[in-house]
Amino acid sequence: MALILQKFGGTSVATAEKIHAAAAKVIAAKTAGNQVVVVVSAMGHTTDELLDLAKEICSNPPKRELDQLLATGEQVTIALIAMALHAQGHEAISFTGGQIGLLTDNAHSKARIRDIDKKRIQTELDHGKIVIVAGFQGVTESGDVTTLGRGGSNATLVALGAVLGGVCENFTDVDGVFTADPRIVKNARKIDRISYDEMMELSSVGAGVLQTRAVEFAKKYNVPIHVRNAGHDRPGTWIVAETKAMEHVVVAGCALKKDLTRITLKNIPDRPGIVARIFTAVAEHNIVVDDIIQNVMDDNTANISFTVEHGDLADLKPVVDRLIVELGGSATYEKDLAKVSAVGVGMKQAAGVAGTMFSALAQAGINIQNISTSEIRISCTVARQDADRALQAVHAAFGLGN
Ligand code: ASP
Ligand code: MG
């Protein structure tokens, strides 16, 4: 008997009606002769609402308590889905992350999955039950509730796919992965198949469909993911291992990340160990930085800038303040930045990709601030006010539209 893992995102379980519709998809998979595991997110905007509520109570809530709070969102949905299945005559059982031994590290709000005890799930599946699992949450070794970062239900889905062995269907409110955000680029096209590496790069530079970490996991354990619309039965986008044919596509898609801040540390000592000290301190707070640029001055000092997401600023500021006290110098913060990126495995072989991208931005009259690249990605930092136009220009320059 094959195993199918289905995940329903927040919008696909936002109302009682939608929960019944999701349950109908689960039942269809079950009655087709499969064992079915279902992973669910919190209903609608519940996670955002809980976050707002927390902020009303406390401006910088303790991360442990925030996780305790946020994990309740998914717990509501699992019980309701199980009830919907019961109402339609099917046996189902729901579990929180803790109940299936989904162990994580201690990094509250962005914990990483360490282990899943599949015994409990397997036993219930073998008894013919549909198993419902709360996405986005786990527990630490000592039993504290953790969450896996925004969009973390996908990580739960893929991790379960890896340990149980099965196909993952990721039901959401869009038709799949697009060549760019269709809300910004009107003629963006749905991609039928995309490689893990491309998807990972696209997610890390702003494509909202799937959390980077989930795709990383899928690649590691070779779990295929089908991202599809919960509102109809048409195929969406398959995220799979890279094939030869994919190399012919130079740019598979573009993405935009808004709300970036650039921090510049000025006049800090230019000697071995300083950069290590700065970024070790930042990493200890689980803050992800990119686009690090260092300029060495004539007077044995250096300026170092890097970008972070706005959301990380509250955590970062005290770290930077401490570094300035220790190292001397000063810090400036430039908000209102955005980053536009083009991604494709074909870039490894193709020449002139950067030139095409820079020319497109030049023709649109957009100033490029930082440039960063990987083997399969080129990114340019631009002013936030130019962000949408930058994405449109780059998407058009690579001929990606319909
Ligand atoms: N409910 C969580 C969030 O909104 C997790 C998820 O939806 O995947 O980020
Ligand atoms: Mg959500």
mmCIF file of C-alpha atoms and ligand atoms in Angstrom, residues 9-11 41-42 44-45 47 74 150-151, ligand 2:
data_model
loop_
_atom_site.group_PDB
_atom_site.id
_atom_site.type_symbol
_atom_site.label_atom_id
_atom_site.label_comp_id
_atom_site.label_asym_id
_atom_site.label_seq_id
_atom_site.Cartn_x
_atom_site.Cartn_y
_atom_site.Cartn_z
ATOM 1 C CA GLY A 9 -1.471 25.370 4.456
ATOM 2 C CA GLY A 10 -3.264 28.002 6.522
ATOM 3 C CA THR A 11 -5.466 29.323 3.707
ATOM 4 C CA SER A 41 -0.927 24.587 9.451
ATOM 5 C CA ALA A 42 -2.802 26.934 11.715
ATOM 6 C CA GLY A 44 -5.890 31.272 8.092
ATOM 7 C CA HIS A 45 -3.855 34.050 9.690
ATOM 8 C CA THR A 47 -0.138 32.550 13.566
ATOM 9 C CA GLU A 74 -1.766 24.011 14.603
ATOM 10 C CA ARG A 150 7.516 30.677 9.633
ATOM 11 C CA GLY A 151 6.152 28.319 7.021
HETATM 12 MG MG MG B 2 0.482 29.890 8.050
#
